[in-house]
Each structure stands twice: as C-alpha cells, then as structure tokens.
Short mmCIF file of C-alpha atoms and ligand atoms in Angstrom, two decimals:
data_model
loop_
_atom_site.label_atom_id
_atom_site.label_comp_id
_atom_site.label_asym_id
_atom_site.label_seq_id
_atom_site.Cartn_x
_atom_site.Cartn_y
_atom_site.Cartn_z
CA UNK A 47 134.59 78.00 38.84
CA UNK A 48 131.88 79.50 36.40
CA UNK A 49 129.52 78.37 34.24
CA UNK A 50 126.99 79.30 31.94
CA UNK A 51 123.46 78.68 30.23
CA UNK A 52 123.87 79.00 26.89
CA UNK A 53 121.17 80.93 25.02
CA UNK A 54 119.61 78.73 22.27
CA UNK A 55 116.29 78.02 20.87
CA UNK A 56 115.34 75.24 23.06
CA UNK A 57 115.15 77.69 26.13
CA UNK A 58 112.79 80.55 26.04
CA UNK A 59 113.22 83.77 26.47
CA UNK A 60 110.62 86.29 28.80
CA UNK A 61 109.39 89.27 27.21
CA UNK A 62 111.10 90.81 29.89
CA UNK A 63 114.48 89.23 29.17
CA UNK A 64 116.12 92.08 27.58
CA UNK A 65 115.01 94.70 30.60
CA UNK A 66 116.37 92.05 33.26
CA UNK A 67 119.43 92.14 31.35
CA UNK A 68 119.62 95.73 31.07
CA UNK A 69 118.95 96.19 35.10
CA UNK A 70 122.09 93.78 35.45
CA UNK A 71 120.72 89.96 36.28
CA UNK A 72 123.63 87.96 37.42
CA UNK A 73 122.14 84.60 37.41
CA UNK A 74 118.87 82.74 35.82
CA UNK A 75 116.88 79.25 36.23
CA UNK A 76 114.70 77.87 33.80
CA UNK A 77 111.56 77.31 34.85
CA UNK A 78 108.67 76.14 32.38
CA UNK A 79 111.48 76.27 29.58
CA UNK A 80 112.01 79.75 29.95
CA UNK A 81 114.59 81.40 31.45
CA UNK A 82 113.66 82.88 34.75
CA UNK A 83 115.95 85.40 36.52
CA UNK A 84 117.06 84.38 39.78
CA UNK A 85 119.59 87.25 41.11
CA UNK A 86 120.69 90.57 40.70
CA UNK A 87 123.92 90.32 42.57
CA UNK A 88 122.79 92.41 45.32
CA UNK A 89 120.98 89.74 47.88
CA UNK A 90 120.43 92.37 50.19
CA UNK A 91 119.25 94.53 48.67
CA UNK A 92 116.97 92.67 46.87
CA UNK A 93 115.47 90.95 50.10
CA UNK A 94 114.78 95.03 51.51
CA UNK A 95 113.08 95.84 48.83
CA UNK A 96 110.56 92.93 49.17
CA UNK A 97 110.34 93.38 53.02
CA UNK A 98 110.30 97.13 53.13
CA UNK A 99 109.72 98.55 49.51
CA UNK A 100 109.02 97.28 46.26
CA UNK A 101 110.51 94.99 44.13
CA UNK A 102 109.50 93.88 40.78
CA UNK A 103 110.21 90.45 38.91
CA UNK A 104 110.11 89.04 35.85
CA UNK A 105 108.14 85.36 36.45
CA UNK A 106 107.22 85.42 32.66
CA UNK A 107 107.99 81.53 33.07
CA UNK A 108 104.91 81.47 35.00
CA UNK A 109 103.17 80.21 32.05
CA UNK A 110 99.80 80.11 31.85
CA UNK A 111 97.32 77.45 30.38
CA UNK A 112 94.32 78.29 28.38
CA UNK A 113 91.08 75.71 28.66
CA UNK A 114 88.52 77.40 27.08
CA UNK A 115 85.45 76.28 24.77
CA UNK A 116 82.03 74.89 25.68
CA UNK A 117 82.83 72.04 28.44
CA UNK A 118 85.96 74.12 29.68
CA UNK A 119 84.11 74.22 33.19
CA UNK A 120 84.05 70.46 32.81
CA UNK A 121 87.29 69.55 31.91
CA UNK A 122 89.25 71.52 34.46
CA UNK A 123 86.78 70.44 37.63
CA UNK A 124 88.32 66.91 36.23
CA UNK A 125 91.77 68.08 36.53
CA UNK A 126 91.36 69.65 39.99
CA UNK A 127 91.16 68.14 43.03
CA UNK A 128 89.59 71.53 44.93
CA UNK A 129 85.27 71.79 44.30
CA UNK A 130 84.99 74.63 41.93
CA UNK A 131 80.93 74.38 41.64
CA UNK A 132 80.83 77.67 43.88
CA UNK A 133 84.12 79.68 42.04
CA UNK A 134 83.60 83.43 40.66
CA UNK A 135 84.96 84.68 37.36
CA UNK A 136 87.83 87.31 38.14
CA UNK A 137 88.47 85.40 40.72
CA UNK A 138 91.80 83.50 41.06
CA UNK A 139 91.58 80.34 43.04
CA UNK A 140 94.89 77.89 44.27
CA UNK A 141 94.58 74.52 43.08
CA UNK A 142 96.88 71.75 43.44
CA UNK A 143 97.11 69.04 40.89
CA UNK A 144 97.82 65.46 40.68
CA UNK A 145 98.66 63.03 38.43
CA UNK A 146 95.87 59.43 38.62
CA UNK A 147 98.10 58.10 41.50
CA UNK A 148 97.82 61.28 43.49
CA UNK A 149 101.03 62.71 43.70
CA UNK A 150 101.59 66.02 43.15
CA UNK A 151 102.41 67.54 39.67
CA UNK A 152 101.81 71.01 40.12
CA UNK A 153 100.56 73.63 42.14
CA UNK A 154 98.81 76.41 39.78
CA UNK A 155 96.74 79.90 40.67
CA UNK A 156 93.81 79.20 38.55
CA UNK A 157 92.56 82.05 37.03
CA UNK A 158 88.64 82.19 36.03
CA UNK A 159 87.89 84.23 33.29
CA UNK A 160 84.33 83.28 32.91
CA UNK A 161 82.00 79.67 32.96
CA UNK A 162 84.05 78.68 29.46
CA UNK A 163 87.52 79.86 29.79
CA UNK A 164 90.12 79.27 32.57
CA UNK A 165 93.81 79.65 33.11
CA UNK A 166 95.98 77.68 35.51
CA UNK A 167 99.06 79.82 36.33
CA UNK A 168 101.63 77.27 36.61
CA UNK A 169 104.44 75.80 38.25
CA UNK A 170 107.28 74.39 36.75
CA UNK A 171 106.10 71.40 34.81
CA UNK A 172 104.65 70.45 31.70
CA UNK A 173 100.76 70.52 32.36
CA UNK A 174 99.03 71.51 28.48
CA UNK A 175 100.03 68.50 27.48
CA UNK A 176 98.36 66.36 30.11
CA UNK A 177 95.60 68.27 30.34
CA UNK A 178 94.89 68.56 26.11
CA UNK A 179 95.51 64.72 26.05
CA UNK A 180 92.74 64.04 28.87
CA UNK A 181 90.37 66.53 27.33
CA UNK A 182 90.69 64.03 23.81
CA UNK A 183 90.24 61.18 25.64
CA UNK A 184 87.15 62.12 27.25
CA UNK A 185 85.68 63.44 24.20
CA UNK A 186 85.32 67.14 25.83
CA UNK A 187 84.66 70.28 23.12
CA UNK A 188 88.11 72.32 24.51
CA UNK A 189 90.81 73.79 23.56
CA UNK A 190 93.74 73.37 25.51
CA UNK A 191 97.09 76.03 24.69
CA UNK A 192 99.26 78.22 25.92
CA UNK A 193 98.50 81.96 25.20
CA UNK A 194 100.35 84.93 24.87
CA UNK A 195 100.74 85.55 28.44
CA UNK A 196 103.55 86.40 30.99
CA UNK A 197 103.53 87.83 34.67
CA UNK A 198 105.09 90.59 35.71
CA UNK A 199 105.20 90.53 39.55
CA UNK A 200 105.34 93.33 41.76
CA UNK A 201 105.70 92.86 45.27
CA UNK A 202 106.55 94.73 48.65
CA UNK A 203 104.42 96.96 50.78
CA UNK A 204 104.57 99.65 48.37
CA UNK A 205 103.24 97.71 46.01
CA UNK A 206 99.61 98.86 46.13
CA UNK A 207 100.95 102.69 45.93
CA UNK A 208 102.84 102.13 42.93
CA UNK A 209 100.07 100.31 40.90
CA UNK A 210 97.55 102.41 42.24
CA UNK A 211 99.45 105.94 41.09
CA UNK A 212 99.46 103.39 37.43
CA UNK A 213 95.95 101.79 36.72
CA UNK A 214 94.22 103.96 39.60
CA UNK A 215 92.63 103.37 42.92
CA UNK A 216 90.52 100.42 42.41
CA UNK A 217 93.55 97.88 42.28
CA UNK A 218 92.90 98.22 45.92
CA UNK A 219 89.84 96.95 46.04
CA UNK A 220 90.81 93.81 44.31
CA UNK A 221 90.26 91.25 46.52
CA UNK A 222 93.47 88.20 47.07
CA UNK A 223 93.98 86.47 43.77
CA UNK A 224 90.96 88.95 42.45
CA UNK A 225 91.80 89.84 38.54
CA UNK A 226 90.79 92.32 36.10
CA UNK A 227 91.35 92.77 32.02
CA UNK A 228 92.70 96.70 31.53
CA UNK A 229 95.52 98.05 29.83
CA UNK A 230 98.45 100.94 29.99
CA UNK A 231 99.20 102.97 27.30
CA UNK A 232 98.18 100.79 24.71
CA UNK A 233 99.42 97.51 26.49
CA UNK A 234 97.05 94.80 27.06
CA UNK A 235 96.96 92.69 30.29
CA UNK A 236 95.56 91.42 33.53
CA UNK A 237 96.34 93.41 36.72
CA UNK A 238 95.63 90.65 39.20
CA UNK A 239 96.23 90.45 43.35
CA UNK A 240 98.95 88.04 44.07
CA UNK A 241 102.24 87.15 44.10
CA UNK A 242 104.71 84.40 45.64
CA UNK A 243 105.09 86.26 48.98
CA UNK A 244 103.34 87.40 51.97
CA UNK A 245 104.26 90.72 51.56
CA UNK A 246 101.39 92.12 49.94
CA UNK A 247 101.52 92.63 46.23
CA UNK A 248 99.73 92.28 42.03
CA UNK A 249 100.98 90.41 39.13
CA UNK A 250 100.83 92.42 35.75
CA UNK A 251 100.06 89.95 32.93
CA UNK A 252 101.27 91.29 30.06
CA UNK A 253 99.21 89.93 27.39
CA UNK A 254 101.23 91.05 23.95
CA UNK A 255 105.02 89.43 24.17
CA UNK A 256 105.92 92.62 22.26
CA UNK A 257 105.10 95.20 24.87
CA UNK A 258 107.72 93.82 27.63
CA UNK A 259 110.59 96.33 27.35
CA UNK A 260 107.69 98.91 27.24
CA UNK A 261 105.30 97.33 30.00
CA UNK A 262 108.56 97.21 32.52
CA UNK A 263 109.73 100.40 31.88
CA UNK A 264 106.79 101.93 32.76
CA UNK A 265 106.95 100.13 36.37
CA UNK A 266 110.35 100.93 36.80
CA UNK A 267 108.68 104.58 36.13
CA UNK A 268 106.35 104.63 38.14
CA UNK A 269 108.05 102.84 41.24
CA UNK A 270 111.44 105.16 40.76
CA UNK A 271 109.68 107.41 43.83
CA UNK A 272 109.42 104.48 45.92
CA UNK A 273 112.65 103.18 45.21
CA UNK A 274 111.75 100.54 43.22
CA UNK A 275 114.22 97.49 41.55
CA UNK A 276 114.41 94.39 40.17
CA UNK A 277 114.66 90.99 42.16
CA UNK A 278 113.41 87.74 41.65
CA UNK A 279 110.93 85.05 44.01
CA UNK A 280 112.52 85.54 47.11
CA UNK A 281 113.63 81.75 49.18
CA UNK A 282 114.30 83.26 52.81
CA UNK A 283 110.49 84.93 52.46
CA UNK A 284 108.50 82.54 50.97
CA UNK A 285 110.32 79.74 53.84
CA UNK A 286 109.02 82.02 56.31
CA UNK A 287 105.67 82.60 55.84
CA UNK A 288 105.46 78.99 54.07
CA UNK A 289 104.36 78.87 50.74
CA UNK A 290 104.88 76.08 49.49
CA UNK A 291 107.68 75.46 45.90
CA UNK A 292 106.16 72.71 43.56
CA UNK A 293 109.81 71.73 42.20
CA UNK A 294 112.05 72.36 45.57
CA UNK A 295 109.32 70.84 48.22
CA UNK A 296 107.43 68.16 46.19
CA UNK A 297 108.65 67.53 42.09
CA UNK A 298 107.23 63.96 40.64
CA UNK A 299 110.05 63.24 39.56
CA UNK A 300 112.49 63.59 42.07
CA UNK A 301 110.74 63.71 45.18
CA UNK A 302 107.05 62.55 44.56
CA UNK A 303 104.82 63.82 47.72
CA UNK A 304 101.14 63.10 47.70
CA UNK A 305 98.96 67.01 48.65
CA UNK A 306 98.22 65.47 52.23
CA UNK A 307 101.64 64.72 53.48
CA UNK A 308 102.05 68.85 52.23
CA UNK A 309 99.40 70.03 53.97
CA UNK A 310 97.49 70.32 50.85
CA UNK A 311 94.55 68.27 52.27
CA UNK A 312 92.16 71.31 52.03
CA UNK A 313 92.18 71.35 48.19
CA UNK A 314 91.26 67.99 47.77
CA UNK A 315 87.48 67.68 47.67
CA UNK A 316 87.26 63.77 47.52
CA UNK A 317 83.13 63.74 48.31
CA UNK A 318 82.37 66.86 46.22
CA UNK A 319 80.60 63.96 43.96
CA UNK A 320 81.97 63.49 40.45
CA UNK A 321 85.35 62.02 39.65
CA UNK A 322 88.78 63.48 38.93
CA UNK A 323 92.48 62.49 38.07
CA UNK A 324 93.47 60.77 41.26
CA UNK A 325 90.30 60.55 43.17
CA UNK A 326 90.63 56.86 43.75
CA UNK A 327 94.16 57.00 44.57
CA UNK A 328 93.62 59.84 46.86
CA UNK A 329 90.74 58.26 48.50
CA UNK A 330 93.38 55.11 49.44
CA UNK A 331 95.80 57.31 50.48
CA UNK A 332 93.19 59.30 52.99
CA UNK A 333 92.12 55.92 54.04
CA UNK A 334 95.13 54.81 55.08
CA UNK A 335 96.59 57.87 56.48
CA UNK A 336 99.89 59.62 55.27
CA UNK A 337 103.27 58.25 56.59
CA UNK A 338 105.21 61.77 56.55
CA UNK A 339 104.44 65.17 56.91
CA UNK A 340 105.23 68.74 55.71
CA UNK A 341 107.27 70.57 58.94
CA UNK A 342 109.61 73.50 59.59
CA UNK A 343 113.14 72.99 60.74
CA UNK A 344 116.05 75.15 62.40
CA UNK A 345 119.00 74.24 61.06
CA UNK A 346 121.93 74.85 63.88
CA UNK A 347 125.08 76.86 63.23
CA UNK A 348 126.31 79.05 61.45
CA UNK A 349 124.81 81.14 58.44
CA UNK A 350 123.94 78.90 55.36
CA UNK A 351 121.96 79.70 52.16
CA UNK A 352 120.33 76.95 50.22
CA UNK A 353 120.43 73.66 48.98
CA UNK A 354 120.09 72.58 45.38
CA UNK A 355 118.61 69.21 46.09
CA UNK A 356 116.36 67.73 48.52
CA UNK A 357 118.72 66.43 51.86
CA UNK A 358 118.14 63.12 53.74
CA UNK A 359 117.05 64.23 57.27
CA UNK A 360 119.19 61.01 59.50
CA UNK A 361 118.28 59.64 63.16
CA UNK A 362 120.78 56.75 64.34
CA UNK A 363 121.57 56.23 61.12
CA UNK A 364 118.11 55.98 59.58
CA UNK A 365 116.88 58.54 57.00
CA UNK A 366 113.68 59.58 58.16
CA UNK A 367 112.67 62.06 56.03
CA UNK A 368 113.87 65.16 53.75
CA UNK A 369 115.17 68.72 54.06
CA UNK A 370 113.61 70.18 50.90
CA UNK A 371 114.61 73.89 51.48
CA UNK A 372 116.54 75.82 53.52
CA UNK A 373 117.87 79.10 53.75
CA UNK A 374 119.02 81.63 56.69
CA UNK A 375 116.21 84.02 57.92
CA UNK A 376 117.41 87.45 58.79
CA UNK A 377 114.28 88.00 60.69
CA UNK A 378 114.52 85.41 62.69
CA UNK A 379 118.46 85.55 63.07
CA UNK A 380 118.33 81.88 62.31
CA UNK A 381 118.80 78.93 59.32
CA UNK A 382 115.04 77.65 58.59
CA UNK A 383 113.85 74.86 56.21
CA UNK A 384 110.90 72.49 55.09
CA UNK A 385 110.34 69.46 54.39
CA UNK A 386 108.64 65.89 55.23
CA UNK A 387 109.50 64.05 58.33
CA UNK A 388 108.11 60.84 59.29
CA UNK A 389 105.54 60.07 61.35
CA UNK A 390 107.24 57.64 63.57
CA UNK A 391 109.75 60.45 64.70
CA UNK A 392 107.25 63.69 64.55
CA UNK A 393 106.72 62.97 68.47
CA UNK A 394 110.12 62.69 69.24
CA UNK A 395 112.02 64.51 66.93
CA UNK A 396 115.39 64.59 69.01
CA UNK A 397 118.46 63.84 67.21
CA UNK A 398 117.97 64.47 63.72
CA UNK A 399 121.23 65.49 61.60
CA UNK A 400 121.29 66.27 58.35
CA UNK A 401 124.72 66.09 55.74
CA UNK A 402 125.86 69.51 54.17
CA UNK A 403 128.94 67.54 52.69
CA UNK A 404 131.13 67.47 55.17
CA UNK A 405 129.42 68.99 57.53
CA UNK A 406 127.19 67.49 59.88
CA UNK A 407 124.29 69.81 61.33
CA UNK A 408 121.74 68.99 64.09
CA UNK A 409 118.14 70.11 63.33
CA UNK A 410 114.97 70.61 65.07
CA UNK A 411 111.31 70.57 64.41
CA UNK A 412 110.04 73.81 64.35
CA UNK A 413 106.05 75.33 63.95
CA UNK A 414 104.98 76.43 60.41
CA UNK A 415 104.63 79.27 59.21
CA UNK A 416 107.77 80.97 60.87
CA UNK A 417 106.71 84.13 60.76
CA UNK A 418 102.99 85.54 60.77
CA UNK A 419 101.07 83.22 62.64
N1 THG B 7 101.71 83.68 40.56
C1 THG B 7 101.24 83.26 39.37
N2 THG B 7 101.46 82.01 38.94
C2 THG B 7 102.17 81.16 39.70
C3 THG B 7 102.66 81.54 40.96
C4 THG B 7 102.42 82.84 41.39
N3 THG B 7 102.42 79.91 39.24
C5 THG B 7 103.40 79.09 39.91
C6 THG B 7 103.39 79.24 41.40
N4 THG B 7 103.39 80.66 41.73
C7 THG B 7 102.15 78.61 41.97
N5 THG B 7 102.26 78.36 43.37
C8 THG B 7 101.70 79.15 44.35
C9 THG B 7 101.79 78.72 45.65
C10 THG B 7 101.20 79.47 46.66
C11 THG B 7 100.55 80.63 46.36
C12 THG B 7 100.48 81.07 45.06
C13 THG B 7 101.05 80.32 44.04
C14 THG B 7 99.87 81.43 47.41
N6 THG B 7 99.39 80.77 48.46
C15 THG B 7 98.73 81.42 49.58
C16 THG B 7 99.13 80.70 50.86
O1 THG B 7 99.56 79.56 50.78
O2 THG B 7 98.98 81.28 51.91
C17 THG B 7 97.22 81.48 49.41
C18 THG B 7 96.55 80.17 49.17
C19 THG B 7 95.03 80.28 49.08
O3 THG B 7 94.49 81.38 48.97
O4 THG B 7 94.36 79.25 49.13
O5 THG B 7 99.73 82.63 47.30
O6 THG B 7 102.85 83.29 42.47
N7 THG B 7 100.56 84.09 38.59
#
C-alpha cells in the first residue's frame, strides 16, 4: 500500500524543500500548511545523530507570527496566559495559549524582539488569524502577519561546535531560548538557542525564503566534520525527556485539554492583574480542580512505534483516559507514552489496557520525564 501528498498550491513549500529532497526525504507532514519532512528512511540513523552527533531539520513550518506596532506589548500580554511584565528582548520565552474557554490552542516559543515587536513561534494551528481579529476588536494600533521567516533546526551535542566554527564563539553564550539578528554570507537571520529536544541545540531563522538551498548548504558544510545529516523532530526523544506536542498530546479539535490537566499550570498567571483570553474560564477551571492529568506510560510487549491518533486508555471496560503518544525508547529498552489519565484511577492505576487493533496491551503509570530527571 502507498500513498502520496500531492504537491499543489494549497500546501506550502519550506525554503528548504528542495535540499530535503535532494538529501533523500522519504516521507513529509504538513504542519502549519507547509510541508514538513518527517523521515529520511534511515530511523536509526537519524535518532544517533540527535543523541550522539548532529542532526539538522528543516521545521520551516514552524511559522512564525509578527505583532508589532505601538500596543504590540499590549496585545500579546492579552493573548498569553504567562506574566510577561518582567520579559527581556532577545529573549525567547514558552507560552501556551488558549482559546476564551481555556483549552489549549497552541503552544508557541515567543520570541521578543523589543517592547513593540514580538514573534510567537508556533505550533500547528492557525493563530494570525485569531490574534489579528482580537487586536481589531479591541481597537489596539498592531499589525498582526506572518513574515518571511523559517527555522532551520540544528540539534545534537555537536551542535554548539558546528555553529560556533559558523557565526563564532558567542553562540555559546546565548543563554536557552536567547536570540540574536546576524547573518552568513550575505544571508539574513536569527541564530537563536533552542530546539524541540533535550539534546542541546540553535534554530537558524532564515529570514529571506530565497537563501534556503544556500543557508542549508552551508550547514551541511560546516557539520560534514562532525558527521552531520538531515532528520526531522525526533518522537522517541522528545517522549523521553517530555516535551510536550500541541497537535499529538492536546489539539482543540480533536482532543481539547485545558494547560492544567498538561502540566502547563506554571504559564498561566491568573492574578498577574489584567485580563486575557480565557482568564475567567481558567479561573473556573483552577477553582474546581482538573479531572485528568498529563502522565507517562510503559506500554508492555513487544517493540511498537507510534500511533496516529489519540488511544482510549480502558479499566473494566471504562475508558479512563487517553494514550496520546507512544513510541519505543531505545534507551530505556522499553515502549513509553503520554497522555491524560483520570483522576479517579491515578492512585490505583492497575489494570489499564489499551487497543492497538487487535491487540490488547497492558500499561502502567510511569514518572515523567523518562529520562533526565
Ligand atoms: N522551535 C521553534 N518554534 C516552535 C517549536 C520549536 N514552534 C512549535 C513548537 N516547537 C512549540 N512547542 C515547544 C514545546 C516545548 C519547547 C519548545 C517549543 C521547549 N520546552 C522546554 C521544556 O519543556 O523543558 C523549556 C520550557 C521553558 O523554558 O519554559 O523547549 O521547537 N522555533
């Protein structure tokens, strides 16, 4: 069985497309209309590099957001749910949003550039247009859009040796989601610290959609001493040291999850003073305490990698919560997972089962993160 994405207008292409191709992607997603690639063909490979090497990866779908103009400060404290009062610019900051009945809609990096201009590094879903509409309703002086903008990620313990020999040493002295305006050879960007993984790592966002082929050949350059290749946001890592995946963990419209039940609580400022999209909402839902929670699960049996769509986690015959990842960690020699369990079993959590198909698998509550406590 095979099928395939067609490539047409109403999905985007990266700026990095055409390299990816070139270095032989075998499959993509789409993620904020764009394709996004998702494998090489060479899973092991690709995991080594990001545990032992260096890996790059084209998350040009990691669109960014642009608020910018003369109450820009205002309008995205409104959005957030985090207190940005004491926030630095060149500093990047994690801020979950949610919609008025506070449930999650996304889980940006917020980048800020200075007291009038922001950018929230999404996830996949469509925030410009929610935010743009609130700014118009509240009368704010903004302007909301997308700008030419795409992340180039490049991750791995070699990471820092590989943009350090590029931009020089002072990419090390970036602090965690610290960000800087420079540019290579002509190409403009941001050379920021982050990166969906624990593994240590920058994002390079390349800031002219002309200058991809260019921008990743001079990584691939520059890494080829360290052994450098492409991959994509790894599952089996990012389930073990437990970041969390707006879209597989929590997605509004398939399974809604409020920031508490995801152990998101510590973004949400609710007596920071001032409101914001979903205070009251969130305030109930604090009040009257969260029904689920975000845990880790082993999965029993033999090797399996990945779900597609969230699972119903069953005890006697009651579904008591959802398996909203899994995959098998190497590491750990074992099949691991997230997702939200109820309350009522949390304290006995003996007996849960969840359907692969056929195939009927006991699972356990296990502590979060997996690795690096
Ligand atoms: N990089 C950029 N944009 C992005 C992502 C990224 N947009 C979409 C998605 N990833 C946003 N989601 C996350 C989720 C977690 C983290 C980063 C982006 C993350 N979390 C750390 C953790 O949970 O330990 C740190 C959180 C904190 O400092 O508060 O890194 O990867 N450009």
């Amino acid at each position: 069985m095979s099928y395939q994405i067609h490539i047409g207008p109403n999905i985007r292409k990266s700026p990095f497309f055409e390299s990816t191709v070139k270095a032989g992607v075998k499959g993509f997603s789409v993620y904020n209309h764009m394709y996004m690639p998702g494998n090489f063909g060479a899973p092991e490979a690709e995991l080594d590099r990001l545990m032992n090497g260096v890996a790059m990866w084209d998350v040009g779908g990691e669109r960014q957001v642009e608020v910018s103009g003369p109450d820009a400060f205002e309008l995205v404290q409104y959005l957030c749910t985090r207190d940005l009062s004491k926030t630095k610019p060149g500093q990047g900051y994690y801020v979950p949003l949610c919609n008025r009945n506070g449930l999650l809609i996304n889980d940006p990096v917020l980048l800020k550039h200075d007291e009038n201009r922001y950018w929230f590094s999404i996830a996949d879903s469509d925030i410009a247009l929610w935010a743009d509409a609130i700014a118009g309703e509240r009368g704010l002086d903004v302007r909301v859009f997308e700008p030419d903008a795409s992340p180039l990620a490049v991750q791995g313990p070699k990471a820092g040796d590989v943009i350090a020999s590029m931009f020089g040493d002072w990419v090390n002295d970036l602090r965690y989601f610290g960000f800087r305006e420079t540019e290579i050879k002509g190409i403009p960007l941001i050379l920021a610290r982050s990166g969906w993984s624990k593994q240590g790592g920058f994002e390079l966002y390349l800031m002219d959609e002309t200058r991809g082929t260019d921008l990743w050949d001079l990584v691939a350059e520059a890494g080829a001493p360290y052994d450098i290749g492409p991959g994509s946001p790894s599952d089996k890592e990012r389930l073990e040291s437990d970041l969390v995946s707006y879209g597989a963990d929590a997605r509004l419209q398939s399974s809604p999850a409020n920031p508490f039940e995801m152990g998101l609580g510590k973004y949400v400022h609710l007596d920071r003073g001032g409101d914001f999209i979903g205070r009251d909402a969130l305030m109930k839902i604090e009040a009257e305490g969260i029904k689920r929670r975000r845990v880790g699960f082993f999965v029993d049996g033999a090797r399996m990698d990945g779900n597609e769509q969230p699972l119903p986690i069953m005890k006697d015959g009651q579904a008591v919560g959802i398996l909203s990842d899994f995959s098998h960690s190497i590491r750990l020699g074992r099949n691991i997972g997230v997702g939200l369990l109820s309350n009522e079993v949390a304290d006995d959590a003996e007996g849960l089962t969840v359907n692969f198909g056929d195939d009927k698998r006991a699972i356990s509550v296990a502590e979060l993160p997996f690795i690096g406590r």
